[in-house]
PDB file of C-alpha atoms in Angstrom:
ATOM      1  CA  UNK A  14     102.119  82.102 126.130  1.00 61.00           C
ATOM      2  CA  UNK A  15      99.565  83.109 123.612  1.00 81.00           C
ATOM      3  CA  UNK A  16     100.372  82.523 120.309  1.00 94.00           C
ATOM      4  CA  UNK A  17      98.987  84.679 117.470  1.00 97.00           C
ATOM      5  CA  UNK A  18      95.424  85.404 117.159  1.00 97.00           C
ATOM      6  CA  UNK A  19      93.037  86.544 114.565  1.00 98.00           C
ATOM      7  CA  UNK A  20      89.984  87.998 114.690  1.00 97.00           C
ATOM      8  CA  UNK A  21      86.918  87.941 113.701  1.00 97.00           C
ATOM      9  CA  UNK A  22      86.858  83.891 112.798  1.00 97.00           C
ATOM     10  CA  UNK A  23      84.518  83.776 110.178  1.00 96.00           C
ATOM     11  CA  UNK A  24      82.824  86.027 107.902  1.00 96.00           C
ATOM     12  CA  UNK A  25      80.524  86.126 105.830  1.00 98.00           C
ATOM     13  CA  UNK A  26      79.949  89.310 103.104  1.00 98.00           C
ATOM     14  CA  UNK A  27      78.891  90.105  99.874  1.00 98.00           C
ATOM     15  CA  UNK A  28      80.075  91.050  96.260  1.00 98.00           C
ATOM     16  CA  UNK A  29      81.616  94.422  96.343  1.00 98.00           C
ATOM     17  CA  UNK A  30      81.811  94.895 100.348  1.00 98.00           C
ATOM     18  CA  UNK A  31      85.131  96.311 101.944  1.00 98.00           C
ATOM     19  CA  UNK A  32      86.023  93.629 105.108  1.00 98.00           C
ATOM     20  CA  UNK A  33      88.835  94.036 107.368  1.00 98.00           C
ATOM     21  CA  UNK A  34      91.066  91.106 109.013  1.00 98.00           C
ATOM     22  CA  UNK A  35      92.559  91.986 112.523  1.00 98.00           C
ATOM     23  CA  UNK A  36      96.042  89.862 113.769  1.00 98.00           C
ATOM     24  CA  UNK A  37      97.739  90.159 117.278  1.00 98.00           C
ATOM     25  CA  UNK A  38     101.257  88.795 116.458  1.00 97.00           C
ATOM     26  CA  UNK A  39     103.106  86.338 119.391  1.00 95.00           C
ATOM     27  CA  UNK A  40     104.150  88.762 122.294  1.00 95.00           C
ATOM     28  CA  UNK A  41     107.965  90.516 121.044  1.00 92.00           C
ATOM     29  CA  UNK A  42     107.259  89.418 117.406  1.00 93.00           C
ATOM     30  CA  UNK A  43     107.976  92.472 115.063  1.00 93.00           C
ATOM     31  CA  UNK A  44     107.200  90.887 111.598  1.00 93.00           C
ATOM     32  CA  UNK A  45     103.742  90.433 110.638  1.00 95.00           C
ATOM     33  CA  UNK A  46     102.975  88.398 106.815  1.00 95.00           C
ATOM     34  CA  UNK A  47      99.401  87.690 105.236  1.00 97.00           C
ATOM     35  CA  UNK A  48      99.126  84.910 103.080  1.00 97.00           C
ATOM     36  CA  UNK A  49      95.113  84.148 101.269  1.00 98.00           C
ATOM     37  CA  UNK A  50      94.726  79.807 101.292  1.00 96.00           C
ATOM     38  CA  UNK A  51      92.321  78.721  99.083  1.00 95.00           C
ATOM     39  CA  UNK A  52      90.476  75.368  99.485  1.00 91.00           C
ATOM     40  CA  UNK A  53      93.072  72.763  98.767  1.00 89.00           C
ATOM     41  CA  UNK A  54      95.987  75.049  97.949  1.00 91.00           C
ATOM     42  CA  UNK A  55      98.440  76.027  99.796  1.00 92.00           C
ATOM     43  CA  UNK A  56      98.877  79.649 101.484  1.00 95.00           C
ATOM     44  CA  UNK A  57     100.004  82.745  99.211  1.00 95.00           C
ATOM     45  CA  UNK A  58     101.693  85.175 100.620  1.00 94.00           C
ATOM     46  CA  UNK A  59     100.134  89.041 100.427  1.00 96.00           C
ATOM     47  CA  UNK A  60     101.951  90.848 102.304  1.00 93.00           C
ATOM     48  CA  UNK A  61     104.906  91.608 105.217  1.00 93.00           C
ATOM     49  CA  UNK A  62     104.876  94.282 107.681  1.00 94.00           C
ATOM     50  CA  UNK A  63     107.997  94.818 109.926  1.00 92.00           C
ATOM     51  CA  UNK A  64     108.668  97.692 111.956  1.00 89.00           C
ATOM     52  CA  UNK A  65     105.343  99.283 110.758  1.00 91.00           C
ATOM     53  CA  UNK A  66     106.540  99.374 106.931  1.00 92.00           C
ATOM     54  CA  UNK A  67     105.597  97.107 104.229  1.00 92.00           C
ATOM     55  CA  UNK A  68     109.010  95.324 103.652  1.00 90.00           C
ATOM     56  CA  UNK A  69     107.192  92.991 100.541  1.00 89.00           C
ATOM     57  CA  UNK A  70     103.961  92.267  98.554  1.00 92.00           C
ATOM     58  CA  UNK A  71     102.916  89.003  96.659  1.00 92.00           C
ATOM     59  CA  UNK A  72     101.074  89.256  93.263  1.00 94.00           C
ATOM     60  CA  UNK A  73      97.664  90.518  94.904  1.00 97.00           C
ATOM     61  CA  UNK A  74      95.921  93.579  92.962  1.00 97.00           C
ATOM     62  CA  UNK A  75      95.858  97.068  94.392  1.00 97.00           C
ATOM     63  CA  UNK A  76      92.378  96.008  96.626  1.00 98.00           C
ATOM     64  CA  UNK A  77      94.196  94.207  98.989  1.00 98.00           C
ATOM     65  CA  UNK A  78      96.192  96.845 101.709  1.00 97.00           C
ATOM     66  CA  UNK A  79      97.223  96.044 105.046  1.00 97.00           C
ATOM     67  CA  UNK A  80      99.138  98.144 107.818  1.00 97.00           C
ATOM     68  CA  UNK A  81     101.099  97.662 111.157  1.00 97.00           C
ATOM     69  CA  UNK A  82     100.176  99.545 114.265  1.00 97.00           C
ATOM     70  CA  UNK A  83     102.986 100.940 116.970  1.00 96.00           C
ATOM     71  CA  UNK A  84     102.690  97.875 119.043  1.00 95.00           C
ATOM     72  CA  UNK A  85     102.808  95.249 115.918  1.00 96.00           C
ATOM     73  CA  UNK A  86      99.362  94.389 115.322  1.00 97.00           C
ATOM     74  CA  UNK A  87      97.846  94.138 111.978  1.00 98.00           C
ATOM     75  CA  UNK A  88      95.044  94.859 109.714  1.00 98.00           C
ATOM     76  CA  UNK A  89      94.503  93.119 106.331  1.00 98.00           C
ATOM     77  CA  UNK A  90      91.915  95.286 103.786  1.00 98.00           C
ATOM     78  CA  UNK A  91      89.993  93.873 100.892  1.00 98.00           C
ATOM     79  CA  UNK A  92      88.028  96.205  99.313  1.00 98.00           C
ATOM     80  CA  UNK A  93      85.402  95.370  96.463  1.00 98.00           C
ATOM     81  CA  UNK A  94      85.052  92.054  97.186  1.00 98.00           C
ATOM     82  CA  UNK A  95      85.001  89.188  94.626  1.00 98.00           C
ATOM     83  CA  UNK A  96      83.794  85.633  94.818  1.00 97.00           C
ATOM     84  CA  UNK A  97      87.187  84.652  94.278  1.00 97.00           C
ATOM     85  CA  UNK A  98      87.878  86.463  97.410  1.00 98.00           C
ATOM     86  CA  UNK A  99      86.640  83.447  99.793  1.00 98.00           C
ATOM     87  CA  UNK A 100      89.437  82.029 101.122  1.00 97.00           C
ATOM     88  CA  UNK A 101      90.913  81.243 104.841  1.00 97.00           C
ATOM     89  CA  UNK A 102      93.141  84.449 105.091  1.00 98.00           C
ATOM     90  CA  UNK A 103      96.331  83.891 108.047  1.00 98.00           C
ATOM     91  CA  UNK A 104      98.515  85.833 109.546  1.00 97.00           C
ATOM     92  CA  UNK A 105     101.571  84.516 110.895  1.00 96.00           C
ATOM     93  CA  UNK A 106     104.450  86.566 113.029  1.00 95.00           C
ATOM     94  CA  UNK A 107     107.805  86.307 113.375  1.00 92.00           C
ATOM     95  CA  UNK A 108     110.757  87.719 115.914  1.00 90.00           C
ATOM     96  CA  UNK A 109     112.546  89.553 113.338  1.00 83.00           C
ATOM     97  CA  UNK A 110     112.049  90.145 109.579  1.00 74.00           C
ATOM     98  CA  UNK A 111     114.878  88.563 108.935  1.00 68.00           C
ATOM     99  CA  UNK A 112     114.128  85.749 111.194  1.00 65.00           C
ATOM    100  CA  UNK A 113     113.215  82.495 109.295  1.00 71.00           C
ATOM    101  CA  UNK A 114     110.663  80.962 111.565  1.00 88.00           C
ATOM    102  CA  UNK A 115     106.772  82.365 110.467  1.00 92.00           C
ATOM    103  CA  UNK A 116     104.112  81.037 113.321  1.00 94.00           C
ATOM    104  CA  UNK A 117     100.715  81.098 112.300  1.00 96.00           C
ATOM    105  CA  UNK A 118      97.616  81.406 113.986  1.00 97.00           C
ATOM    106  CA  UNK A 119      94.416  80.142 113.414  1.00 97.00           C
ATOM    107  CA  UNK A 120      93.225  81.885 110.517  1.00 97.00           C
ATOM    108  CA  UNK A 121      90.120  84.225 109.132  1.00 98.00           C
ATOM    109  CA  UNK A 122      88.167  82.089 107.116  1.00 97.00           C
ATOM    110  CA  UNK A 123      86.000  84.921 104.779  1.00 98.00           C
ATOM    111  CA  UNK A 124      82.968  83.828 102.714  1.00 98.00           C
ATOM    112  CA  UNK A 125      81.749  85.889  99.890  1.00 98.00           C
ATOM    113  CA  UNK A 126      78.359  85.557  98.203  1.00 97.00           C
TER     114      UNK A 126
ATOM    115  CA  UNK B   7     106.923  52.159 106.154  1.00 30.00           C
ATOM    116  CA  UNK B   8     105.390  53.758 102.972  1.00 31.00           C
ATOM    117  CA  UNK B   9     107.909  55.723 100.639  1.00 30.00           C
ATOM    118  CA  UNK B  10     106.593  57.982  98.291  1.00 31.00           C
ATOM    119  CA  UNK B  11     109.093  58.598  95.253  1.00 36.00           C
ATOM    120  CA  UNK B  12     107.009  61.323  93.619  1.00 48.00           C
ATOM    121  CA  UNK B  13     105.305  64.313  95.484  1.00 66.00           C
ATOM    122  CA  UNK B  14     101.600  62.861  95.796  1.00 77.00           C
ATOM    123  CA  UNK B  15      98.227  64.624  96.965  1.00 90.00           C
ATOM    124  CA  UNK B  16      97.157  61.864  99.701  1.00 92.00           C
ATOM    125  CA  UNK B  17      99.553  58.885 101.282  1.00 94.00           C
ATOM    126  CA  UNK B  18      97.370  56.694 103.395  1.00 95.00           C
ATOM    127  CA  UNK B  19      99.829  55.143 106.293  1.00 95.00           C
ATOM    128  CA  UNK B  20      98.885  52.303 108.535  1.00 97.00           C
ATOM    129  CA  UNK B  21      99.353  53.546 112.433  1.00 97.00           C
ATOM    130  CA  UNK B  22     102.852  52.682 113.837  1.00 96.00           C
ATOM    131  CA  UNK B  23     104.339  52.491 110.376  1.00 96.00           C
ATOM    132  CA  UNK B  24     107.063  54.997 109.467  1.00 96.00           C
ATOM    133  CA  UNK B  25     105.888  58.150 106.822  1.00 95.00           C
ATOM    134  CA  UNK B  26     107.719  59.698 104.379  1.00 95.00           C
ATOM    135  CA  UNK B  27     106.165  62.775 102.869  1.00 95.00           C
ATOM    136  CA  UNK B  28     107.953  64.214  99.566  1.00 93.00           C
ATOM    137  CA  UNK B  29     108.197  67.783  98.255  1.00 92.00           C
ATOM    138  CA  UNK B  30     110.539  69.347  95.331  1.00 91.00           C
ATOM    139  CA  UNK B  31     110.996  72.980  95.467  1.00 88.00           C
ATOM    140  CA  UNK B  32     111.329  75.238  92.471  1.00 83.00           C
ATOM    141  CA  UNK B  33     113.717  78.243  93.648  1.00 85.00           C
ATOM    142  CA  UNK B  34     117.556  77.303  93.654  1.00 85.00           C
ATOM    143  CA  UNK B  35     118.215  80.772  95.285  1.00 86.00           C
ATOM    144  CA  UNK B  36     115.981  79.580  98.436  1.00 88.00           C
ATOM    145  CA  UNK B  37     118.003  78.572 101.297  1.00 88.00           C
ATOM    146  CA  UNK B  38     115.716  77.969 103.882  1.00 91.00           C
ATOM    147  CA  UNK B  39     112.975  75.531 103.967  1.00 93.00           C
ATOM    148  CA  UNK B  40     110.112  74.413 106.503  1.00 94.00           C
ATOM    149  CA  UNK B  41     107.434  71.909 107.057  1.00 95.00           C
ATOM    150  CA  UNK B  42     103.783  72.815 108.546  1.00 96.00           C
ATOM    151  CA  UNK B  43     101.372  70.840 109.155  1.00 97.00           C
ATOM    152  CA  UNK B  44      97.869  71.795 108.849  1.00 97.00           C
ATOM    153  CA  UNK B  45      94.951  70.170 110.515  1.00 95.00           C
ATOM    154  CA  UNK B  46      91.137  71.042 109.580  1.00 91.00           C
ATOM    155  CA  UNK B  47      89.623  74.390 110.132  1.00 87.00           C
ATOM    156  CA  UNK B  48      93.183  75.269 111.701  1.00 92.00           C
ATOM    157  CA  UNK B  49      96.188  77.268 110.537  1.00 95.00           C
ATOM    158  CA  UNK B  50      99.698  75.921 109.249  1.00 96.00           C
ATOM    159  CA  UNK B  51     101.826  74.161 112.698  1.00 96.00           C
ATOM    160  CA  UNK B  52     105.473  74.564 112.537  1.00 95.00           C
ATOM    161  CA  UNK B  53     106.984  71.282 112.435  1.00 96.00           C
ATOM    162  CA  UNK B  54     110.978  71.208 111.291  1.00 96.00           C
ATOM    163  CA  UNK B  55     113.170  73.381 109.353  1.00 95.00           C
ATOM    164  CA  UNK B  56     116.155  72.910 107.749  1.00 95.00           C
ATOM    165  CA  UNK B  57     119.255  75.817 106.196  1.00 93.00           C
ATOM    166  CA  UNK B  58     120.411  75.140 102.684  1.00 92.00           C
ATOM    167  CA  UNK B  59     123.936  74.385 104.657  1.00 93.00           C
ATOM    168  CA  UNK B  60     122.416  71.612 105.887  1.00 96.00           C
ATOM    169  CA  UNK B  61     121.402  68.164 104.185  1.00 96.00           C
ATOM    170  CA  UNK B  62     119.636  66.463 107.328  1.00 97.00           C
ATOM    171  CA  UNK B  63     118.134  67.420 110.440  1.00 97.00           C
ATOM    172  CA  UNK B  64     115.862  65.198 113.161  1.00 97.00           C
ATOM    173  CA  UNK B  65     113.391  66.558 115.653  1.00 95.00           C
ATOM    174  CA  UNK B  66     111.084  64.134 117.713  1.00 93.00           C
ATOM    175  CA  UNK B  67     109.753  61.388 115.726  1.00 96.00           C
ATOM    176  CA  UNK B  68     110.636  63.638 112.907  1.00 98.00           C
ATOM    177  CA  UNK B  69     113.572  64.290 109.662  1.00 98.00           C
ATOM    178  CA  UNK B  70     113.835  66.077 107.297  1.00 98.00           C
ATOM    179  CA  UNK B  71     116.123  65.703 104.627  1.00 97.00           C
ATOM    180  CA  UNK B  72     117.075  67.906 101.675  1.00 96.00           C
ATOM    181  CA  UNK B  73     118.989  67.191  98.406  1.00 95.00           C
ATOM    182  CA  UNK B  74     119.785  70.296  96.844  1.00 92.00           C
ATOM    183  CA  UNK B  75     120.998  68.779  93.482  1.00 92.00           C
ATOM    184  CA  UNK B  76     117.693  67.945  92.700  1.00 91.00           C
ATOM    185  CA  UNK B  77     115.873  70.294  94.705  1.00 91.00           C
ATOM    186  CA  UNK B  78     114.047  67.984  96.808  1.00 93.00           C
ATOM    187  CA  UNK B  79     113.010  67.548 100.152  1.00 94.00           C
ATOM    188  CA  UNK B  80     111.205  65.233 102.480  1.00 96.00           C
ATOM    189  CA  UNK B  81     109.708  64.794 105.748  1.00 97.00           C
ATOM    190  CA  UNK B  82     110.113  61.548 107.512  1.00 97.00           C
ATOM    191  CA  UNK B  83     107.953  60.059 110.268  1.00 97.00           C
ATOM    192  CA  UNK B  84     108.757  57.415 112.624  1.00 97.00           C
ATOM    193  CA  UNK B  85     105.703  55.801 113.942  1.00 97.00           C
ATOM    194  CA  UNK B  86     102.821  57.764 112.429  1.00 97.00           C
ATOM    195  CA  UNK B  87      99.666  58.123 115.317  1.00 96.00           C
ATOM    196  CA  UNK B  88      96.298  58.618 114.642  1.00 96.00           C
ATOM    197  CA  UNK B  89      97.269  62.531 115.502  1.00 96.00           C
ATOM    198  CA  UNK B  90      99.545  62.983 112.800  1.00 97.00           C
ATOM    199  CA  UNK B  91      96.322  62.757 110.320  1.00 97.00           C
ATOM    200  CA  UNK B  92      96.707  66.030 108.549  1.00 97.00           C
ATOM    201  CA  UNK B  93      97.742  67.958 105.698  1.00 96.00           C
ATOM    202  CA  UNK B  94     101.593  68.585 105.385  1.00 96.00           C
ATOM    203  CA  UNK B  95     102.884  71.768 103.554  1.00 95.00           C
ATOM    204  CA  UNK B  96     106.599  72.269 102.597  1.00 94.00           C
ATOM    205  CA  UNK B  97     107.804  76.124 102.464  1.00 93.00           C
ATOM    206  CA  UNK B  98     110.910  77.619 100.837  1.00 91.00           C
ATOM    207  CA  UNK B  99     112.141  81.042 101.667  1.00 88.00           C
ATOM    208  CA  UNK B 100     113.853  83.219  98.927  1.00 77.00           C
ATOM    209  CA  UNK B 101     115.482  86.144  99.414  1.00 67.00           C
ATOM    210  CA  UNK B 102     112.972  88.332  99.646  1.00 67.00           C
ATOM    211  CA  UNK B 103     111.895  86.394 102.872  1.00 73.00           C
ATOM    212  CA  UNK B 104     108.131  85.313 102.075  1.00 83.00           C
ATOM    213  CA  UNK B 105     107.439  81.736 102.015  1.00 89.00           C
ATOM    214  CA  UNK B 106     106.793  79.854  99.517  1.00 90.00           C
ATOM    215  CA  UNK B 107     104.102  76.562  99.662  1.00 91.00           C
ATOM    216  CA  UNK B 108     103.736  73.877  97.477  1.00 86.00           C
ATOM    217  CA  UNK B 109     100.741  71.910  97.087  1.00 86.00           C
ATOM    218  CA  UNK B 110     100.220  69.857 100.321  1.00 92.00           C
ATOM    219  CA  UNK B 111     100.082  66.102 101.171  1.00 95.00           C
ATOM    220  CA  UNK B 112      96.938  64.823 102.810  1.00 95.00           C
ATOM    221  CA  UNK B 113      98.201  62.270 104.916  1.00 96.00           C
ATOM    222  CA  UNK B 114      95.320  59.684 106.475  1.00 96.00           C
ATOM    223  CA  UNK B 115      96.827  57.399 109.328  1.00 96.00           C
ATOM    224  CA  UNK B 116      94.914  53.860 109.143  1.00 94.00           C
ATOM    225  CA  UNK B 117      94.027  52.218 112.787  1.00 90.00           C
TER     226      UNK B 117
END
């Protein structure tokens, strides 16, 4: 079974460029969650999606949106992009939103100069 | 084996050794908790999990154990490989059912 995937891989853009993240959650997962990692740190969490609403949202500022399509993909926005932006940006997906288990996949990793 | 009292950034294990990988959480309210493990250039791999009901649980090669009095909790590995080289993460879940990380342990398995 596939697990979840994320696309593009990398990316590379500049200061003040708009760049969008694309996840395909595990097949029957409902609940989708962004977290940003930053070299050496752990993930933080950005956002949840689950049934196509925003059920929570980590301490991100207002240039960071997301949304859930009808058949539980994802998009992550970042609009205006800082240096401070660079980061490996996952996705993970989960059965239900209030199922514990998050599964990750592989990861964005976005590079801004 | 190697035990590691504190939470520490690296722990350098000699292959076939057992591991044991620290972590103290910081929510009381949490009551579910995970361990990933994340290789390079790859995302977080689930590992274990344990309920706050719970004070021990064992998977293959794998245990974790949690001590809610002190809000710690550890992962233990019997017979570290080569493959286990990786970066472990421990995760609590609060209410509001994010996940919270904590720093990470680098953990380098010695031939």
């Amino acid at each position: 079974d596939a697990g979840v995937t994320q696309s593009p891989t990398h990316l590379i853009k500049t200061r003040g460029q708009q760049v969008t993240l694309r996840c395909s959650p595990i097949s029957g997962h409902k609940s989708v969650s962004w977290y940003q990692q930053v070299l050496g740190q752990g993930p933080q969490f950005i956002f949840q999606y689950y049934e196509k609403e925003e059920r929570g949202r980590g301490n991100f500022p207002d240039r960071f949106s997301a949304r859930q399509f009808p058949n539980y993909s994802s998009e992550l926005n970042v609009n205006a992009l800082l240096l401070g932006d660079s980061a490996l940006y996952l996705c993970a997906s989960s059965l239900l939103q209030s199922t514990d288990t998050q599964y990750f996949g592989p990861g964005t990793r976005l590079t801004v100069l | 084996g190697e035990s590691v009292g504190l939470h520490l950034p690296t722990l350098s294990v000699q292959e076939g050794d057992n591991s044991i990988i620290n972590c103290a959480y910081s929510n009381s309210a949490s009551d579910y908790f995970i361990w990933y493990k994340q290789e390079s250039g790859k995302g977080p791999q689930f590992i274990i999990d344990i309920r706050s009901n719970m004070d021990k649980r064992q998977g293959q090669r794998v245990t974790v154990l949690l001590n809610k009095t002190v809000k710690h909790l550890s992962l233990q590995i019997a017979a570290t490989q080569p493959g286990d080289s990786a970066v472990y993460f421990c995760a609590e879940r609060s209410n509001d059912y994010k996940l919270s990380f904590g720093a990470g342990t680098t953990v380098t398995v010695r031939a």
